[in-house]
């Protein structure tokens, strides 16, 4: 997650005037150069997809506060531009990835969103990552809710299991190859020109991968759905400008 403390070895490298490029995690920008996914734009595009699909009560599930989470800010931006309500009450602390990449999931936080006493219950939930999205779908099914008919779900990362979940998960795919390539290019450029500006920060566009967790086969591709209702039908969009 953003803000995670870097390994002490990185500080030693900087102290010895060795340039460092960190991929994905944006931390200590005054010390380290960064190449990261454009989390804000990708999340905004996912939210825009939900809005275009008719969703009006969009919540964001994460373990981080909205101000520290570019993905939550992207969701908020899309909702605000569409004139939809979105404030801190729409951000749910439902779980986060720990240092060892295990998921600390709070099913009760999701269940509480659908309590009959609530005036506003979600018709869409954007999860901070794919692992969290899968757990949320399990909770929704246990509550008797249908995906995406009752609640649309999106994740983030496009991990290998996303297209095989039930239903297949709409998500954002990060370009790790391009991030690594660009990080190496920045380092090589710094080696060739030691006096060049440093540190630097760049973002790499993601691809929005639309699957059935957020819309039906028919809305994905009417012709494909009619002739071959494939379970893993997919539409892919890029947030590259």
mmCIF file of C-alpha atoms in Angstrom:
data_model
loop_
_atom_site.group_PDB
_atom_site.id
_atom_site.type_symbol
_atom_site.label_atom_id
_atom_site.label_comp_id
_atom_site.label_asym_id
_atom_site.label_seq_id
_atom_site.Cartn_x
_atom_site.Cartn_y
_atom_site.Cartn_z
ATOM 1 C CA UNK A 1 0.000 0.000 0.000
ATOM 2 C CA UNK A 2 1.008 3.628 -0.411
ATOM 3 C CA UNK A 3 3.050 4.951 2.475
ATOM 4 C CA UNK A 4 4.592 1.610 3.447
ATOM 5 C CA UNK A 5 7.971 2.152 5.113
ATOM 6 C CA UNK A 6 10.846 1.169 2.821
ATOM 7 C CA UNK A 7 13.526 -1.315 3.720
ATOM 8 C CA UNK A 8 16.415 0.243 5.645
ATOM 9 C CA UNK A 9 18.775 -0.957 2.902
ATOM 10 C CA UNK A 10 17.212 1.591 0.557
ATOM 11 C CA UNK A 11 18.123 4.394 2.919
ATOM 12 C CA UNK A 12 21.701 3.140 2.981
ATOM 13 C CA UNK A 13 21.860 3.310 -0.804
ATOM 14 C CA UNK A 14 20.580 6.879 -0.830
ATOM 15 C CA UNK A 15 23.022 7.840 1.915
ATOM 16 C CA UNK A 16 25.833 6.519 -0.284
ATOM 17 C CA UNK A 17 24.491 8.609 -3.194
ATOM 18 C CA UNK A 18 23.334 5.573 -5.177
ATOM 19 C CA UNK A 19 20.165 6.382 -7.168
ATOM 20 C CA UNK A 20 17.104 4.298 -6.285
ATOM 21 C CA UNK A 21 13.885 3.774 -8.234
ATOM 22 C CA UNK A 22 10.943 2.251 -6.363
ATOM 23 C CA UNK A 23 8.140 0.646 -8.359
ATOM 24 C CA UNK A 24 4.479 0.853 -7.357
ATOM 25 C CA UNK A 25 4.765 2.075 -3.749
ATOM 26 C CA UNK A 26 4.994 5.870 -3.617
ATOM 27 C CA UNK A 27 6.996 6.716 -0.507
ATOM 28 C CA UNK A 28 9.508 9.373 0.488
ATOM 29 C CA UNK A 29 9.403 11.113 -2.903
ATOM 30 C CA UNK A 30 12.114 13.481 -1.730
ATOM 31 C CA UNK A 31 14.529 10.519 -1.580
ATOM 32 C CA UNK A 32 13.430 7.880 -4.079
ATOM 33 C CA UNK A 33 12.400 8.047 -7.692
ATOM 34 C CA UNK A 34 9.140 6.236 -8.422
ATOM 35 C CA UNK A 35 7.434 4.460 -11.265
ATOM 36 C CA UNK A 36 3.897 3.519 -10.275
ATOM 37 C CA UNK A 37 0.574 2.590 -11.797
ATOM 38 C CA UNK A 38 -1.800 5.464 -12.422
ATOM 39 C CA UNK A 39 -4.072 4.272 -9.636
ATOM 40 C CA UNK A 40 -6.210 7.393 -9.541
ATOM 41 C CA UNK A 41 -7.071 7.403 -13.261
ATOM 42 C CA UNK A 42 -7.655 3.646 -13.338
ATOM 43 C CA UNK A 43 -9.996 3.755 -10.358
ATOM 44 C CA UNK A 44 -11.812 6.744 -11.812
ATOM 45 C CA UNK A 45 -12.364 4.790 -15.020
ATOM 46 C CA UNK A 46 -13.733 1.807 -13.095
ATOM 47 C CA UNK A 47 -16.154 4.097 -11.259
ATOM 48 C CA UNK A 48 -17.178 5.751 -14.524
ATOM 49 C CA UNK A 49 -17.968 2.305 -15.924
ATOM 50 C CA UNK A 50 -20.212 1.586 -12.927
ATOM 51 C CA UNK A 51 -21.964 4.921 -13.295
ATOM 52 C CA UNK A 52 -22.499 4.362 -17.014
ATOM 53 C CA UNK A 53 -23.987 0.963 -16.119
ATOM 54 C CA UNK A 54 -26.603 2.697 -13.973
ATOM 55 C CA UNK A 55 -25.072 2.402 -10.497
ATOM 56 C CA UNK A 56 -25.799 5.353 -8.235
ATOM 57 C CA UNK A 57 -24.782 4.220 -4.728
ATOM 58 C CA UNK A 58 -21.104 3.376 -5.068
ATOM 59 C CA UNK A 59 -19.009 2.466 -2.025
ATOM 60 C CA UNK A 60 -15.257 1.894 -1.797
ATOM 61 C CA UNK A 61 -13.875 -0.952 0.339
ATOM 62 C CA UNK A 62 -10.338 -0.749 1.657
ATOM 63 C CA UNK A 63 -8.213 -0.721 4.760
ATOM 64 C CA UNK A 64 -6.800 2.743 4.124
ATOM 65 C CA UNK A 65 -8.290 6.186 4.609
ATOM 66 C CA UNK A 66 -9.535 7.899 1.469
ATOM 67 C CA UNK A 67 -7.022 10.745 1.683
ATOM 68 C CA UNK A 68 -4.108 8.284 1.579
ATOM 69 C CA UNK A 69 -5.548 6.069 -1.157
ATOM 70 C CA UNK A 70 -5.376 7.179 -4.795
ATOM 71 C CA UNK A 71 -7.845 4.446 -5.764
ATOM 72 C CA UNK A 72 -10.441 5.782 -3.332
ATOM 73 C CA UNK A 73 -9.796 9.319 -4.580
ATOM 74 C CA UNK A 74 -10.370 8.165 -8.160
ATOM 75 C CA UNK A 75 -13.719 6.670 -7.170
ATOM 76 C CA UNK A 76 -14.677 9.869 -5.349
ATOM 77 C CA UNK A 77 -13.685 12.025 -8.322
ATOM 78 C CA UNK A 78 -15.850 10.070 -10.778
ATOM 79 C CA UNK A 79 -18.845 10.170 -8.438
ATOM 80 C CA UNK A 80 -18.502 13.881 -7.783
ATOM 81 C CA UNK A 81 -18.216 14.660 -11.503
ATOM 82 C CA UNK A 82 -21.409 12.666 -12.082
ATOM 83 C CA UNK A 83 -23.206 14.525 -9.297
ATOM 84 C CA UNK A 84 -23.407 11.437 -7.086
ATOM 85 C CA UNK A 85 -22.870 11.524 -3.323
ATOM 86 C CA UNK A 86 -19.511 10.285 -2.097
ATOM 87 C CA UNK A 87 -17.896 11.150 1.218
ATOM 88 C CA UNK A 88 -16.022 9.388 4.007
ATOM 89 C CA UNK A 89 -19.166 7.397 4.867
ATOM 90 C CA UNK A 90 -18.849 5.705 1.471
ATOM 91 C CA UNK A 91 -15.352 4.381 2.310
ATOM 92 C CA UNK A 92 -15.502 1.112 4.241
ATOM 93 C CA UNK A 93 -12.621 -0.337 6.229
ATOM 94 C CA UNK A 94 -13.148 -3.931 5.119
ATOM 95 C CA UNK A 95 -9.625 -5.273 5.061
ATOM 96 C CA UNK A 96 -6.108 -4.664 3.835
ATOM 97 C CA UNK A 97 -3.068 -6.531 2.606
ATOM 98 C CA UNK A 98 -0.389 -7.067 5.250
ATOM 99 C CA UNK A 99 3.371 -6.956 4.688
ATOM 100 C CA UNK A 100 3.349 -10.668 3.762
ATOM 101 C CA UNK A 101 0.511 -10.063 1.250
ATOM 102 C CA UNK A 102 -2.063 -11.933 3.342
ATOM 103 C CA UNK A 103 -5.530 -10.395 3.567
ATOM 104 C CA UNK A 104 -7.038 -9.180 6.815
ATOM 105 C CA UNK A 105 -10.725 -9.293 5.900
ATOM 106 C CA UNK A 106 -13.626 -7.915 7.944
ATOM 107 C CA UNK A 107 -16.797 -9.529 6.613
ATOM 108 C CA UNK A 108 -18.911 -7.781 9.246
ATOM 109 C CA UNK A 109 -18.013 -4.396 7.735
ATOM 110 C CA UNK A 110 -19.545 -5.446 4.404
ATOM 111 C CA UNK A 111 -22.563 -7.143 5.974
ATOM 112 C CA UNK A 112 -23.325 -3.960 7.916
ATOM 113 C CA UNK A 113 -23.731 -2.040 4.644
ATOM 114 C CA UNK A 114 -26.835 -4.096 3.856
ATOM 115 C CA UNK A 115 -28.511 -3.866 7.250
ATOM 116 C CA UNK A 116 -32.222 -3.130 6.794
ATOM 117 C CA UNK A 117 -31.937 -0.147 9.112
ATOM 118 C CA UNK A 118 -29.593 1.664 6.717
ATOM 119 C CA UNK A 119 -31.137 4.428 4.624
ATOM 120 C CA UNK A 120 -28.597 3.902 1.814
ATOM 121 C CA UNK A 121 -27.365 0.480 0.775
ATOM 122 C CA UNK A 122 -24.761 0.043 -2.006
ATOM 123 C CA UNK A 123 -25.633 -0.998 -5.524
ATOM 124 C CA UNK A 124 -21.891 -1.185 -6.299
ATOM 125 C CA UNK A 125 -18.716 -1.772 -4.288
ATOM 126 C CA UNK A 126 -15.241 -1.002 -5.559
ATOM 127 C CA UNK A 127 -12.601 -3.032 -3.722
ATOM 128 C CA UNK A 128 -9.037 -1.788 -3.280
ATOM 129 C CA UNK A 129 -7.659 -5.065 -4.686
ATOM 130 C CA UNK A 130 -8.790 -8.329 -6.264
ATOM 131 C CA UNK A 131 -8.319 -10.443 -3.137
ATOM 132 C CA UNK A 132 -10.636 -8.155 -1.193
ATOM 133 C CA UNK A 133 -13.162 -8.145 -4.044
ATOM 134 C CA UNK A 134 -13.347 -11.950 -4.035
ATOM 135 C CA UNK A 135 -13.986 -12.029 -0.284
ATOM 136 C CA UNK A 136 -16.673 -9.358 -0.631
ATOM 137 C CA UNK A 137 -18.450 -11.423 -3.294
ATOM 138 C CA UNK A 138 -18.446 -14.400 -0.912
ATOM 139 C CA UNK A 139 -20.062 -12.246 1.782
ATOM 140 C CA UNK A 140 -22.688 -10.894 -0.600
ATOM 141 C CA UNK A 141 -23.655 -14.400 -1.691
ATOM 142 C CA UNK A 142 -24.019 -15.422 1.963
ATOM 143 C CA UNK A 143 -26.480 -12.532 2.356
ATOM 144 C CA UNK A 144 -28.533 -13.812 -0.568
ATOM 145 C CA UNK A 145 -27.496 -10.976 -2.885
ATOM 146 C CA UNK A 146 -26.876 -11.519 -6.584
ATOM 147 C CA UNK A 147 -23.817 -10.209 -8.451
ATOM 148 C CA UNK A 148 -24.119 -8.030 -10.490
ATOM 149 C CA UNK A 149 -27.940 -7.827 -10.438
ATOM 150 C CA UNK A 150 -28.134 -6.549 -6.848
ATOM 151 C CA UNK A 151 -24.589 -5.307 -6.347
ATOM 152 C CA UNK A 152 -21.802 -4.755 -8.885
ATOM 153 C CA UNK A 153 -18.249 -5.495 -7.750
ATOM 154 C CA UNK A 154 -14.858 -4.347 -9.052
ATOM 155 C CA UNK A 155 -11.349 -5.189 -7.917
ATOM 156 C CA UNK A 156 -7.887 -3.925 -8.803
ATOM 157 C CA UNK A 157 -4.702 -5.718 -10.024
ATOM 158 C CA UNK A 158 -6.155 -8.324 -12.430
ATOM 159 C CA UNK A 159 -4.551 -11.210 -10.569
ATOM 160 C CA UNK A 160 -4.615 -14.631 -12.249
ATOM 161 C CA UNK A 161 -7.771 -15.770 -10.440
ATOM 162 C CA UNK A 162 -9.851 -12.689 -11.329
ATOM 163 C CA UNK A 163 -11.159 -14.089 -14.620
ATOM 164 C CA UNK A 164 -11.976 -17.427 -12.965
ATOM 165 C CA UNK A 165 -13.987 -16.092 -10.023
ATOM 166 C CA UNK A 166 -17.763 -16.470 -9.828
ATOM 167 C CA UNK A 167 -18.723 -14.276 -11.542
ATOM 168 C CA UNK A 168 -15.530 -13.197 -13.374
ATOM 169 C CA UNK A 169 -14.202 -10.038 -11.783
ATOM 170 C CA UNK A 170 -14.088 -6.583 -13.339
ATOM 171 C CA UNK A 171 -10.750 -5.049 -12.419
ATOM 172 C CA UNK A 172 -7.826 -2.872 -13.471
ATOM 173 C CA UNK A 173 -4.734 -4.505 -14.941
ATOM 174 C CA UNK A 174 -1.362 -3.028 -13.998
ATOM 175 C CA UNK A 175 1.459 -3.043 -16.541
ATOM 176 C CA UNK A 176 4.276 -4.437 -14.393
ATOM 177 C CA UNK A 177 6.493 -5.052 -17.414
ATOM 178 C CA UNK A 178 6.316 -1.403 -18.447
ATOM 179 C CA UNK A 179 6.907 -0.268 -14.869
ATOM 180 C CA UNK A 180 10.064 -2.359 -14.633
ATOM 181 C CA UNK A 181 11.243 -1.232 -18.059
ATOM 182 C CA UNK A 182 10.716 2.426 -17.263
ATOM 183 C CA UNK A 183 12.431 2.091 -13.877
ATOM 184 C CA UNK A 184 15.510 0.615 -15.587
ATOM 185 C CA UNK A 185 15.479 3.403 -18.177
ATOM 186 C CA UNK A 186 15.439 6.061 -15.461
ATOM 187 C CA UNK A 187 18.384 4.441 -13.690
ATOM 188 C CA UNK A 188 20.413 4.126 -16.886
ATOM 189 C CA UNK A 189 19.716 7.751 -17.768
ATOM 190 C CA UNK A 190 20.873 8.846 -14.310
ATOM 191 C CA UNK A 191 24.060 6.802 -14.630
ATOM 192 C CA UNK A 192 24.813 8.420 -17.997
ATOM 193 C CA UNK A 193 23.999 11.920 -16.683
ATOM 194 C CA UNK A 194 24.817 12.067 -12.953
ATOM 195 C CA UNK A 195 23.848 15.745 -12.733
ATOM 196 C CA UNK A 196 20.374 15.209 -14.202
ATOM 197 C CA UNK A 197 17.383 16.109 -11.958
ATOM 198 C CA UNK A 198 16.644 13.485 -9.308
ATOM 199 C CA UNK A 199 14.449 12.043 -7.822
ATOM 200 C CA UNK A 200 11.743 11.655 -10.464
ATOM 201 C CA UNK A 201 8.178 10.342 -10.429
ATOM 202 C CA UNK A 202 6.215 8.753 -13.282
ATOM 203 C CA UNK A 203 2.958 6.852 -13.635
ATOM 204 C CA UNK A 204 2.089 4.028 -16.020
ATOM 205 C CA UNK A 205 -1.482 3.684 -17.377
ATOM 206 C CA UNK A 206 -3.589 0.670 -16.388
ATOM 207 C CA UNK A 207 -6.139 -1.228 -18.441
ATOM 208 C CA UNK A 208 -9.741 -1.507 -17.292
ATOM 209 C CA UNK A 209 -10.939 -5.091 -17.712
ATOM 210 C CA UNK A 210 -14.733 -5.343 -17.735
ATOM 211 C CA UNK A 211 -16.200 -8.715 -16.758
ATOM 212 C CA UNK A 212 -19.498 -10.047 -15.417
ATOM 213 C CA UNK A 213 -19.108 -8.938 -11.795
ATOM 214 C CA UNK A 214 -20.156 -5.456 -12.883
ATOM 215 C CA UNK A 215 -22.467 -6.038 -15.845
ATOM 216 C CA UNK A 216 -24.244 -8.806 -17.722
ATOM 217 C CA UNK A 217 -22.976 -10.650 -20.794
ATOM 218 C CA UNK A 218 -25.436 -8.668 -22.891
ATOM 219 C CA UNK A 219 -23.993 -5.341 -21.768
ATOM 220 C CA UNK A 220 -20.447 -6.586 -22.316
ATOM 221 C CA UNK A 221 -21.055 -7.584 -25.910
ATOM 222 C CA UNK A 222 -24.605 -8.146 -27.192
ATOM 223 C CA UNK A 223 -23.635 -10.183 -30.251
ATOM 224 C CA UNK A 224 -21.185 -12.375 -28.346
ATOM 225 C CA UNK A 225 -23.661 -12.930 -25.523
ATOM 226 C CA UNK A 226 -26.420 -14.000 -27.928
ATOM 227 C CA UNK A 227 -24.312 -16.379 -29.999
ATOM 228 C CA UNK A 228 -21.918 -17.640 -27.333
ATOM 229 C CA UNK A 229 -22.669 -16.681 -23.710
ATOM 230 C CA UNK A 230 -19.091 -17.343 -22.599
ATOM 231 C CA UNK A 231 -18.602 -17.090 -18.879
ATOM 232 C CA UNK A 232 -15.385 -15.131 -19.198
ATOM 233 C CA UNK A 233 -16.378 -12.641 -21.900
ATOM 234 C CA UNK A 234 -14.206 -9.584 -21.439
ATOM 235 C CA UNK A 235 -13.975 -5.991 -22.662
ATOM 236 C CA UNK A 236 -10.674 -4.175 -22.129
ATOM 237 C CA UNK A 237 -10.152 -0.413 -22.043
ATOM 238 C CA UNK A 238 -7.015 1.615 -21.356
ATOM 239 C CA UNK A 239 -6.746 4.839 -19.374
ATOM 240 C CA UNK A 240 -3.776 5.945 -21.468
ATOM 241 C CA UNK A 241 -4.182 9.436 -22.823
#
